Coordinates of C-alpha atoms in Angstrom, one line a residue:
Chain A
M1 CA -15.3 -14.0 23.8
I2 CA -18.0 -16.0 25.7
S3 CA -17.2 -17.7 28.9
I4 CA -20.0 -19.7 30.5
Q5 CA -19.1 -20.5 34.1
N6 CA -21.1 -23.1 36.1
V7 CA -24.5 -21.8 35.0
N8 CA -27.5 -23.2 36.8
K9 CA -31.1 -22.4 36.1
W10 CA -34.4 -23.6 37.6
Y11 CA -38.0 -23.2 36.6
G12 CA -39.5 -23.6 40.1
D13 CA -38.2 -27.0 41.3
F14 CA -37.2 -28.2 37.8
Q15 CA -33.6 -27.7 37.0
V16 CA -33.2 -26.8 33.3
L17 CA -29.5 -26.1 33.3
S18 CA -27.0 -27.7 35.7
D19 CA -23.4 -26.6 36.0
C20 CA -22.9 -25.7 32.4
S21 CA -19.4 -24.4 31.6
T22 CA -17.7 -23.7 28.3
E23 CA -15.8 -21.1 26.3
V24 CA -16.2 -19.7 22.9
K25 CA -13.0 -18.0 21.7
K26 CA -12.9 -15.0 19.3
G27 CA -13.5 -16.3 15.7
E28 CA -14.6 -19.7 16.9
V29 CA -17.7 -21.4 15.6
V30 CA -19.4 -23.6 18.2
V31 CA -22.4 -25.8 17.4
V32 CA -24.7 -26.9 20.2
C33 CA -26.8 -29.9 19.6
G34 CA -28.9 -32.3 21.6
P35 CA -32.4 -33.8 22.0
S36 CA -35.3 -31.4 22.5
G37 CA -35.7 -30.3 26.1
S38 CA -32.0 -30.7 26.7
G39 CA -31.7 -27.0 27.5
K40 CA -29.6 -25.9 24.5
S41 CA -32.0 -23.1 23.5
T42 CA -32.2 -22.0 27.1
L43 CA -28.4 -22.0 27.4
I44 CA -28.0 -19.8 24.3
K45 CA -30.6 -17.4 25.5
C46 CA -28.7 -17.0 28.8
V47 CA -25.7 -15.8 26.8
N48 CA -27.5 -12.5 26.0
A49 CA -29.6 -12.6 29.2
L50 CA -32.9 -13.1 27.5
E51 CA -33.3 -15.9 30.0
P52 CA -32.2 -15.2 33.6
F53 CA -30.2 -17.8 35.5
Q54 CA -29.9 -18.2 39.2
K55 CA -26.3 -19.4 39.7
G56 CA -23.0 -19.1 37.9
D57 CA -22.0 -16.4 35.5
I58 CA -21.6 -15.7 31.8
V59 CA -19.0 -13.2 30.6
V60 CA -19.4 -11.9 27.1
D61 CA -16.5 -9.7 25.8
E62 CA -15.4 -8.9 29.3
T63 CA -18.9 -8.0 30.5
S64 CA -20.4 -10.1 33.3
I65 CA -24.1 -10.9 32.9
A66 CA -24.6 -11.9 36.5
D67 CA -23.2 -8.5 37.6
K68 CA -26.3 -6.5 38.7
K69 CA -24.6 -3.3 37.5
T70 CA -24.4 -4.5 33.9
D71 CA -26.4 -2.5 31.4
L72 CA -28.1 -5.5 29.8
P73 CA -29.7 -3.7 26.8
K74 CA -26.3 -2.3 26.0
L75 CA -24.7 -5.7 26.2
R76 CA -27.5 -7.2 24.0
S77 CA -26.9 -4.5 21.4
R78 CA -23.4 -6.0 20.8
V79 CA -24.6 -9.6 20.6
G80 CA -26.5 -10.6 17.5
M81 CA -29.3 -13.2 17.8
V82 CA -31.2 -15.1 15.2
F83 CA -34.4 -16.9 16.3
Q84 CA -36.2 -20.0 15.2
H85 CA -39.3 -18.1 14.1
F86 CA -37.3 -15.1 12.6
E87 CA -39.2 -12.5 14.6
L88 CA -39.1 -9.8 12.1
F89 CA -41.3 -6.9 13.0
P90 CA -44.4 -7.4 10.8
H91 CA -45.6 -3.8 11.0
L92 CA -42.4 -2.5 9.6
S93 CA -40.9 -2.7 6.1
I94 CA -37.7 -4.8 5.5
T95 CA -35.7 -1.5 5.5
E96 CA -37.3 -0.3 8.7
N97 CA -36.6 -3.7 10.3
L98 CA -33.0 -3.3 9.5
C99 CA -32.8 0.3 10.6
I100 CA -34.9 0.7 13.7
A101 CA -32.4 -0.6 16.3
Q102 CA -29.5 1.1 14.6
V103 CA -31.3 4.4 14.9
K104 CA -33.0 4.0 18.3
V105 CA -30.3 2.0 20.1
L106 CA -27.0 2.9 18.5
G107 CA -28.1 6.5 17.6
R108 CA -27.0 6.3 14.0
S109 CA -28.6 8.7 11.5
K110 CA -31.4 7.3 9.3
A111 CA -29.3 7.7 6.2
E112 CA -26.3 5.9 7.7
A113 CA -28.6 3.1 9.0
S114 CA -30.3 2.5 5.8
K115 CA -27.0 2.5 3.8
K116 CA -25.7 -0.1 6.2
G117 CA -29.0 -2.0 6.1
L118 CA -29.1 -2.1 2.3
A119 CA -25.5 -3.2 2.0
L120 CA -26.3 -6.2 4.3
L121 CA -29.5 -6.9 2.4
E122 CA -27.4 -7.0 -0.7
R123 CA -25.0 -9.4 1.0
V124 CA -27.8 -11.9 1.9
G125 CA -29.1 -11.5 -1.7
L126 CA -32.4 -9.7 -0.9
A127 CA -31.8 -6.1 -2.0
A128 CA -34.8 -6.2 -4.3
H129 CA -37.1 -6.8 -1.4
A130 CA -36.1 -3.7 0.7
H131 CA -39.5 -2.0 0.4
K132 CA -41.6 -5.1 1.2
H133 CA -43.1 -6.2 4.5
P134 CA -42.0 -9.4 6.2
G135 CA -45.3 -11.2 5.5
Q136 CA -44.5 -10.9 1.7
L137 CA -41.3 -12.9 2.0
S138 CA -40.8 -16.7 2.2
G139 CA -39.5 -18.2 5.5
G140 CA -35.9 -18.5 4.1
Q141 CA -35.9 -14.9 2.9
Q142 CA -37.3 -13.7 6.3
Q143 CA -34.5 -15.6 8.1
R144 CA -31.9 -14.0 5.9
V145 CA -33.3 -10.6 6.6
A146 CA -33.2 -11.5 10.3
I147 CA -29.5 -12.3 10.0
A148 CA -28.9 -9.0 8.2
R149 CA -30.8 -7.2 10.9
A150 CA -28.6 -8.7 13.6
L151 CA -25.4 -8.0 11.6
A152 CA -26.4 -4.3 11.2
M153 CA -25.7 -3.8 14.8
D154 CA -22.0 -4.7 14.2
P155 CA -22.1 -7.5 16.8
V156 CA -19.0 -9.0 18.4
V157 CA -20.6 -12.4 18.4
M158 CA -23.7 -14.0 16.7
L159 CA -26.0 -16.4 18.4
F160 CA -28.3 -18.7 16.4
D161 CA -31.2 -20.5 18.0
E162 CA -32.3 -23.2 15.7
P163 CA -32.3 -20.9 12.7
T164 CA -33.4 -23.5 10.2
S165 CA -35.9 -25.6 12.2
A166 CA -39.0 -23.7 11.2
L167 CA -38.1 -23.7 7.5
D168 CA -39.3 -25.7 4.6
P169 CA -36.5 -28.2 3.6
E170 CA -35.8 -26.4 0.3
M171 CA -35.1 -23.1 2.1
V172 CA -32.7 -24.5 4.7
N173 CA -29.7 -24.2 2.4
E174 CA -30.1 -20.5 1.5
V175 CA -29.9 -19.7 5.2
L176 CA -27.0 -22.1 5.9
D177 CA -25.1 -20.6 3.0
V178 CA -25.3 -17.2 4.6
M179 CA -24.1 -18.7 7.9
V180 CA -21.2 -20.5 6.3
Q181 CA -20.1 -17.3 4.6
L182 CA -20.3 -15.6 7.9
A183 CA -18.3 -18.3 9.6
N184 CA -15.6 -18.1 6.9
E185 CA -15.3 -14.4 7.4
G186 CA -14.2 -15.0 11.0
M187 CA -17.4 -14.2 12.9
T188 CA -17.6 -15.6 16.4
M189 CA -20.7 -17.8 16.4
M190 CA -22.6 -20.0 18.7
C191 CA -25.3 -22.0 16.9
V192 CA -28.0 -24.3 18.3
T193 CA -28.8 -26.5 15.3
H194 CA -29.3 -30.0 14.2
E195 CA -27.7 -29.4 10.8
M196 CA -24.8 -31.7 11.2
G197 CA -23.6 -31.0 7.7
F198 CA -23.2 -27.3 8.7
A199 CA -21.4 -28.5 11.9
R200 CA -19.0 -30.7 9.8
K201 CA -18.3 -27.9 7.4
V202 CA -17.6 -24.9 9.6
A203 CA -17.7 -25.7 13.3
D204 CA -14.6 -25.6 15.3
R205 CA -16.2 -27.4 18.3
V206 CA -19.4 -29.3 19.0
I207 CA -21.2 -29.3 22.3
F208 CA -23.7 -32.0 23.0
M209 CA -26.3 -31.4 25.7
D210 CA -28.7 -33.7 27.5
A211 CA -31.0 -33.1 30.4
G212 CA -29.6 -29.7 31.2
K213 CA -26.0 -30.8 31.2
I214 CA -23.1 -30.3 28.8
V215 CA -22.3 -34.0 28.0
E216 CA -19.8 -33.5 25.2
D217 CA -17.6 -30.5 24.4
C218 CA -14.9 -31.4 21.9
P219 CA -13.3 -30.4 18.6
K220 CA -15.4 -31.2 15.5
E221 CA -12.9 -33.8 14.3
A222 CA -13.1 -35.7 17.6
F223 CA -16.9 -35.4 17.7
F224 CA -17.5 -36.8 14.3
G225 CA -14.3 -38.9 14.2
D226 CA -14.4 -41.8 16.6
L227 CA -18.0 -42.3 17.6
S228 CA -17.1 -45.1 20.1
A229 CA -15.2 -42.5 22.2
R230 CA -18.5 -40.5 22.7
S231 CA -20.8 -40.9 25.6
E232 CA -23.6 -43.4 25.2
R233 CA -26.3 -40.7 25.1
A234 CA -24.4 -38.8 22.3
Q235 CA -24.0 -42.0 20.3
Q236 CA -27.7 -42.7 20.5
F237 CA -28.5 -39.2 19.4
L238 CA -26.0 -39.2 16.5
A239 CA -27.2 -42.6 15.4
K240 CA -30.6 -41.2 15.0
I241 CA -29.8 -38.0 13.2
L242 CA -26.8 -39.2 11.1
Q243 CA -28.6 -42.1 9.5
H244 CA -30.2 -40.0 6.8
Chain B
M1 CA -97.4 13.8 15.3
D2 CA -95.9 16.9 13.9
F3 CA -92.2 17.0 13.1
S4 CA -92.2 20.5 11.6
A5 CA -91.0 22.1 14.9
I6 CA -87.8 20.2 14.6
I7 CA -86.5 22.3 11.7
P8 CA -86.2 25.6 13.5
A9 CA -84.7 23.7 16.5
L10 CA -81.9 22.2 14.4
P11 CA -79.1 24.8 15.3
G12 CA -79.7 24.1 19.0
L13 CA -79.7 20.4 18.4
A14 CA -76.5 20.7 16.4
D15 CA -74.9 22.4 19.4
G16 CA -76.0 19.5 21.6
L17 CA -74.6 17.0 19.1
W18 CA -71.3 18.9 19.0
M19 CA -71.2 18.6 22.9
T20 CA -71.9 14.8 22.6
L21 CA -69.2 14.3 20.0
K22 CA -66.7 16.4 22.0
L23 CA -67.3 14.4 25.1
M24 CA -66.9 11.2 23.2
A25 CA -63.7 12.2 21.4
L26 CA -62.0 13.5 24.5
G27 CA -63.3 10.7 26.6
V28 CA -61.9 8.1 24.2
L29 CA -58.6 9.9 23.8
G30 CA -58.1 10.2 27.6
G31 CA -59.5 6.8 28.2
V32 CA -57.2 5.1 25.7
L33 CA -54.1 6.9 27.2
L34 CA -55.0 6.1 30.8
G35 CA -56.2 2.6 29.8
T36 CA -52.8 1.9 28.0
L37 CA -51.0 3.0 31.1
L38 CA -53.1 0.8 33.3
A39 CA -52.6 -2.1 30.9
L40 CA -48.8 -1.7 31.2
L41 CA -49.1 -1.6 35.0
R42 CA -51.3 -4.8 34.9
L43 CA -48.7 -6.6 32.9
S44 CA -45.8 -5.3 34.9
P45 CA -43.7 -7.8 36.9
N46 CA -44.1 -5.5 39.9
K47 CA -46.9 -7.2 41.9
L48 CA -47.8 -4.0 43.7
L49 CA -48.4 -2.0 40.4
A50 CA -50.2 -4.9 38.8
N51 CA -52.5 -5.3 41.8
F52 CA -53.2 -1.6 41.9
A53 CA -54.2 -1.6 38.2
A54 CA -56.3 -4.8 38.6
T55 CA -58.2 -3.2 41.6
Y56 CA -58.8 -0.1 39.6
V57 CA -60.2 -2.0 36.7
N58 CA -62.3 -4.3 38.8
Y59 CA -63.7 -1.4 40.8
F60 CA -64.7 0.8 37.8
R61 CA -66.2 -2.2 36.0
S62 CA -68.4 -3.0 39.0
I63 CA -70.1 0.3 39.4
P64 CA -72.6 2.1 37.1
L65 CA -71.4 4.9 34.9
L66 CA -74.2 7.2 36.2
L67 CA -72.8 6.9 39.7
V68 CA -69.3 7.8 38.5
I69 CA -70.7 10.9 36.7
T70 CA -72.7 12.2 39.7
W71 CA -70.0 11.3 42.1
F72 CA -67.3 13.2 40.1
Y73 CA -69.6 16.2 39.7
F74 CA -69.6 16.6 43.5
A75 CA -66.2 15.2 44.2
V76 CA -64.0 17.0 41.7
P77 CA -64.6 20.5 43.0
F78 CA -64.3 19.2 46.5
I79 CA -60.9 17.5 45.8
L80 CA -59.6 20.6 44.0
R81 CA -60.6 22.8 47.0
W82 CA -58.7 20.3 49.2
I83 CA -55.6 20.6 47.0
T84 CA -55.6 24.3 46.2
G85 CA -57.3 25.5 49.3
E86 CA -59.7 27.7 47.4
D87 CA -62.9 27.3 45.6
T88 CA -62.2 26.2 42.0
P89 CA -65.3 25.9 39.9
V90 CA -64.7 23.2 37.3
G91 CA -68.1 23.0 35.7
A92 CA -70.2 20.1 34.6
F93 CA -68.2 19.5 31.4
A94 CA -64.8 19.0 33.0
S95 CA -66.2 16.8 35.8
C96 CA -68.1 14.7 33.3
L97 CA -65.0 14.4 31.1
V98 CA -62.9 13.2 34.1
A99 CA -65.6 10.7 34.9
F100 CA -65.7 9.3 31.4
V101 CA -61.9 9.1 31.2
M102 CA -61.6 7.3 34.5
F103 CA -64.5 5.0 33.8
E104 CA -63.7 4.1 30.2
A105 CA -60.0 3.6 31.0
A106 CA -61.0 0.5 32.9
Y107 CA -62.5 -1.0 29.7
F108 CA -59.8 0.3 27.4
C109 CA -57.2 -1.2 29.8
E110 CA -58.7 -4.7 29.2
I111 CA -58.8 -4.2 25.5
V112 CA -55.2 -3.0 25.4
R113 CA -54.0 -5.7 27.7
A114 CA -55.6 -8.4 25.5
G115 CA -54.0 -6.7 22.4
I116 CA -50.5 -6.8 24.0
Q117 CA -50.9 -10.4 25.1
A118 CA -51.9 -11.3 21.5
I119 CA -48.5 -10.4 20.2
P120 CA -46.2 -13.4 20.1
R121 CA -43.6 -13.3 23.0
G122 CA -40.8 -13.7 20.5
Q123 CA -41.3 -10.2 19.3
M124 CA -40.3 -8.8 22.7
G125 CA -37.4 -11.2 22.7
A126 CA -36.2 -10.0 19.3
A127 CA -36.6 -6.3 20.3
S128 CA -34.6 -7.0 23.5
A129 CA -32.0 -8.9 21.6
L130 CA -31.4 -5.9 19.5
G131 CA -30.6 -3.9 22.6
M132 CA -33.9 -2.1 23.0
T133 CA -35.0 -1.3 26.5
Y134 CA -38.3 -2.5 27.8
A135 CA -39.9 0.9 27.2
Q136 CA -38.5 1.1 23.6
S137 CA -39.7 -2.4 22.8
M138 CA -43.2 -1.6 24.0
R139 CA -43.4 1.8 22.2
L140 CA -41.7 0.8 18.9
I141 CA -42.6 -2.9 18.5
I142 CA -45.3 -4.2 20.7
L143 CA -47.9 -1.4 21.1
P144 CA -48.0 -0.4 17.4
Q145 CA -48.8 -4.1 16.5
A146 CA -51.3 -4.4 19.4
F147 CA -53.1 -1.2 18.5
R148 CA -53.5 -2.4 14.9
K149 CA -55.0 -5.6 16.2
M150 CA -57.4 -3.9 18.6
T151 CA -58.6 -1.0 16.5
P152 CA -62.1 -2.6 15.9
L153 CA -62.6 -3.2 19.6
L154 CA -61.5 0.3 20.5
L155 CA -63.9 1.7 18.0
Q156 CA -66.8 -0.5 19.2
Q157 CA -66.1 0.7 22.8
S158 CA -66.1 4.3 21.5
I159 CA -69.6 3.8 19.9
I160 CA -70.8 2.6 23.3
L161 CA -69.4 5.7 24.9
F162 CA -71.1 7.8 22.2
Q163 CA -74.4 6.5 23.6
D164 CA -73.4 6.6 27.2
T165 CA -72.6 10.3 27.0
S166 CA -76.3 10.9 27.2
L167 CA -76.1 10.2 31.0
V168 CA -74.6 13.7 31.5
Y169 CA -78.2 15.1 31.6
T170 CA -78.1 14.2 35.3
V171 CA -75.7 17.0 35.9
G172 CA -77.4 19.4 33.5
L173 CA -75.0 19.3 30.6
M174 CA -76.6 20.1 27.2
D175 CA -75.7 17.1 25.2
F176 CA -77.6 16.0 22.1
L177 CA -80.3 14.0 24.0
N178 CA -80.8 16.7 26.6
A179 CA -81.0 19.4 23.9
A180 CA -83.7 17.4 22.1
R181 CA -85.7 16.6 25.2
S182 CA -85.7 20.1 26.7
R183 CA -86.7 21.7 23.4
G184 CA -89.5 19.2 22.9
D185 CA -90.7 19.7 26.5
I186 CA -90.9 23.5 26.1
I187 CA -93.2 23.4 23.1
G188 CA -95.1 20.3 24.3
Q189 CA -93.8 17.9 21.6
A190 CA -91.6 15.7 23.6
H191 CA -92.4 12.6 21.6
E192 CA -91.5 14.0 18.2
F193 CA -88.1 15.3 19.5
L194 CA -87.3 12.0 21.3
I195 CA -88.2 10.0 18.2
F196 CA -86.0 12.3 16.1
A197 CA -83.1 12.0 18.7
G198 CA -83.5 8.2 18.6
L199 CA -83.2 8.2 14.8
V200 CA -80.1 10.3 14.9
Y201 CA -78.4 8.1 17.6
F202 CA -79.3 5.0 15.6
T203 CA -78.1 6.3 12.3
L204 CA -74.8 7.5 13.6
S205 CA -74.1 4.4 15.8
F206 CA -75.2 1.9 13.1
A207 CA -73.2 3.6 10.4
A208 CA -70.2 3.6 12.7
S209 CA -70.5 0.0 13.5
Q210 CA -70.9 -0.9 9.8
L211 CA -67.7 1.0 9.3
V212 CA -66.0 -1.0 12.1
K213 CA -67.1 -4.2 10.5
H214 CA -65.6 -3.2 7.2
L215 CA -62.4 -2.2 8.9
Q216 CA -62.3 -5.5 10.8
K217 CA -62.4 -7.4 7.5
R218 CA -59.6 -5.2 6.0
L219 CA -57.4 -5.5 9.1
A220 CA -57.9 -9.3 9.2
V221 CA -56.1 -9.8 5.9

């Protein structure tokens, strides 16, 4: 579904991604972790071309991003993304947030879009909030709306960029529950997250990044199984975050 | 001081005030439209377009409005003749309006640019991620939020334009100030009419800026 092939990216002289390659198969859930500044968020933003890269290619559902002829907005409309800071549109109501891209990008009718939006809102347990504005919801609720908004586009794959990092601890689970449910339904997912409990529960594979490189890329069982088989950098990282 | 002569002059003064308000409203409308376009050019990744807009803004902010008004009064008919090949009288109103729109656009451009830049970058990212084109993201997501943020500044700038419209007297347009002055001059009571005009300008501008302040508080919530 996603094939990342030798992706390199520089900010000026500074190389943020070097020779990153991996695959995400249909229905697979891949968790990307690593210390801050390791390039994991940058890598996931390359997958829907929000961040440009200079070398290599990423192919999403048979569409090449490096190909100049690719209609990037059209590609992005098929790839759902959830952001660290939710990024709901504050000037629109929750219903409008869910409908605007369905109507303006996919050309669905208003009635069709709001029916779809409300069904998804129901699914993330927020149907009662449809008429409110994003500012009136808690962080966890906003992030669930953001997931519903992405799902409303019927994406072939969902990208999550640290979806729980900006949340109060007690709101993390409500968002993770939605993500787990989504994974169990067979959605193809690539998630940048430090939630190792989530990774243990639903991930098929775990990727560990450091200094712009993919250091580890292995099945979950191997990643959490025999720590001594992991690279030194991954061991240090895991020792720090698994302690608690 | 005898203010009684003002009463019979009121209909004429009202015509002048109507002209002033018309100039202001159309000037603001055109200025905001052109200013928004300039702001989008200034923020464009295309260096050529960005530089063009920056030069425009810097140029118009560096010359007096009076100069622009007189210049356009002479230039607009000349340019039209050059384009159409025949004499096309445009009149003082049209040339003044063009001058206001072009001049104010430079100021509105900077207000709109600041408004756009005040919107978190993630909003553009989210709009793009949903498949919106750059134009759609700007029109549906960024500009509506930016305009909400900058409404008080836009109104403040409009109040300044309301006062600046009085400069059209140089090309003989009968705005409110010109109407008051000429009427006062004719009957030899220039002082009374100018004091009255001052009071009207003050009342309208002050009331409007109080309104803006109130609005600012409400929008801040």
